[in-house]
Amino acid sequence: MSGAGRRPKRPPRPGAKGGREARRWDDPDEDSDGEDGGEEKFHPQTDLGLKDGEESDDSQQDLKGSDSEAEAGEDPLASLGGLEAFTRKRPQVQARHQDDGLWDPLAGLAPRKKLRSAPVGHGQTGPRGKGSGPPEGTAVVLVGLQKAPQLNGKAGTVGGAVDGATGRCPVLLADGTVKSLKPENLRQILTGAVVRLKGLQGAPQLNGALGECGVLDLSAERYNVVLADGKETMKKVKEANLELVSRYMLPDKHLASQKKLFTWTEAIRQGKDRESQGWCAQLALLTEFCLPQPCFLDSQKLKAAVAAADSGRAAAVAAADLPRLEDGRLACRVLAASTERDLCCPASKAASQEEMKRLGNLAEALQKRDDSKMPIYFLLPSLCTDALPCLRASAALAWPLYLQLCQALVCVQTEHWPHKAWSRVEQLLMHQVLSKPVYLLSQGGVSTVVSKPSDEGSWLLSDRAEETMVGAPADGQALPAERRLLESFCSDALPGGWRKGARVTWYRL
């Protein structure tokens, strides 16, 4: 290395001695032009620094080496106040004594907010820090809020268990917002449940009628109850005059729940396993999933309903009342009808008289061809359940399982039927997933006698097979209220998902 690249050596201080003292105090990084004028001082962090103007006896300190100190038996750091004072080492903080003997991971943090004990009736904190509180999915109304009084009277649904650390549980309000509230600020209500009216003295004719509980008016302590009369008549009824019949799973609640009660793929698999166990076992699966059991139309009563210009409600028969054999199997033919609609289960007034007439003619022709005279029942979307909004919404959630109960699908062809999303989903589900036949009832209706299959041992209703292309459900027409439900079902159960169609084999009647 050249001399030009070297750092210039600092000249010795006046009066400084060589040897050990020079090595001790000659610091090349220290500025000799400081205010002290070259006087040696201890570092200010030591306890025994020299005062200004006091001279240090370097010669005596320099003569005290390790040998002389060992011979004299003196501690070389004694004059500095000992090792602890020289190193400035903080003594170790003793661990805080804990009476419970348990390790607290938050002991070194800021003090936590003290949790007040939960009131009686809301449960105790469990072993995993979860409070019992109202169960998930419970309909509640907010009461007693002082810091946010504008939320009092708002209805919501409990979205999870009570957290033992905060004593609060999430509540999903009707506007989509989520609030963390204490159980004492929640009151369980009957909103969204199916109830039966009782004990009415002013209107005794309504006793025993079914209805759906609406919003609770806290000031009057009455519910807005929608009656299942097909006209959506509303009455204000006290809670004492209402009897809870059942609560059913709704699409919004099912889609928003993190831990879903079922998936359609798993539900369809369980339904296939129960087909060999009988009709009652299949219906029990719907009850386990908190879904309503469907109603079927008796084909023998369809003609009378069409002649009387009735909606067909009188021809509806509960699924549990269908004729059965001694071994539990059905003693009738059950066919699902795919009709033109934008909602899965529209109101009963939307049932077309022309559709019921065509289905009645089909049933009559099939019974003439069939020597066994087996009764025929139809699953019609507009009449598959009672005329209550909550039941129609829950039936839309259960519609794939309803189709699984049927033996075949009859497509009631109309001008716009192929373009509806629900009609596409029904065809793809029956053909690809359930492996059941799909029949096409053309606009011209059915002939007086339906042609028999060429194979005498065949159980098909027709042998006039046609292959057609069914479009993607995503391209079909449906109301925005149910498109999310359709997309979730298709993505879960259909092989092609929501955005792919497939080729389907029809059998023309």
CSV table of C-alpha atoms in Angstrom, one decimal, residues 333 362-374 439 448-456 458-463 509:
chain,number,residue,atom,x,y,z
A,333,ARG,CA,-95.1,-42.5,-10.0
A,362,LEU,CA,-100.0,-36.4,-19.9
A,363,ALA,CA,-101.0,-38.2,-16.7
A,364,GLU,CA,-104.2,-39.4,-18.4
A,365,ALA,CA,-102.3,-40.7,-21.4
A,366,LEU,CA,-99.8,-42.5,-19.3
A,367,GLN,CA,-102.4,-44.2,-17.2
A,368,LYS,CA,-104.2,-45.5,-20.3
A,369,ARG,CA,-101.0,-47.0,-21.6
A,370,ASP,CA,-100.0,-48.4,-18.2
A,371,ASP,CA,-102.0,-51.5,-17.3
A,372,SER,CA,-101.1,-51.2,-13.6
A,373,LYS,CA,-103.0,-47.9,-13.3
A,374,MET,CA,-100.3,-46.6,-11.0
A,439,TYR,CA,-88.7,-36.1,-21.1
A,448,THR,CA,-104.1,-39.5,-26.8
A,449,VAL,CA,-101.9,-42.6,-26.3
A,450,VAL,CA,-98.2,-42.3,-25.6
A,451,SER,CA,-96.0,-44.6,-27.7
A,452,LYS,CA,-94.6,-47.5,-25.7
A,453,PRO,CA,-90.8,-48.2,-25.8
A,454,SER,CA,-89.8,-50.9,-28.3
A,455,ASP,CA,-88.2,-52.9,-25.5
A,456,GLU,CA,-90.9,-54.5,-23.4
A,458,SER,CA,-87.8,-50.9,-20.5
A,459,TRP,CA,-89.0,-48.6,-17.7
A,460,LEU,CA,-88.8,-45.5,-19.9
A,461,LEU,CA,-92.0,-43.7,-20.9
A,462,SER,CA,-90.8,-43.2,-24.5
A,463,ASP,CA,-88.1,-44.4,-26.8
A,509,LEU,CA,-93.4,-37.8,-25.3
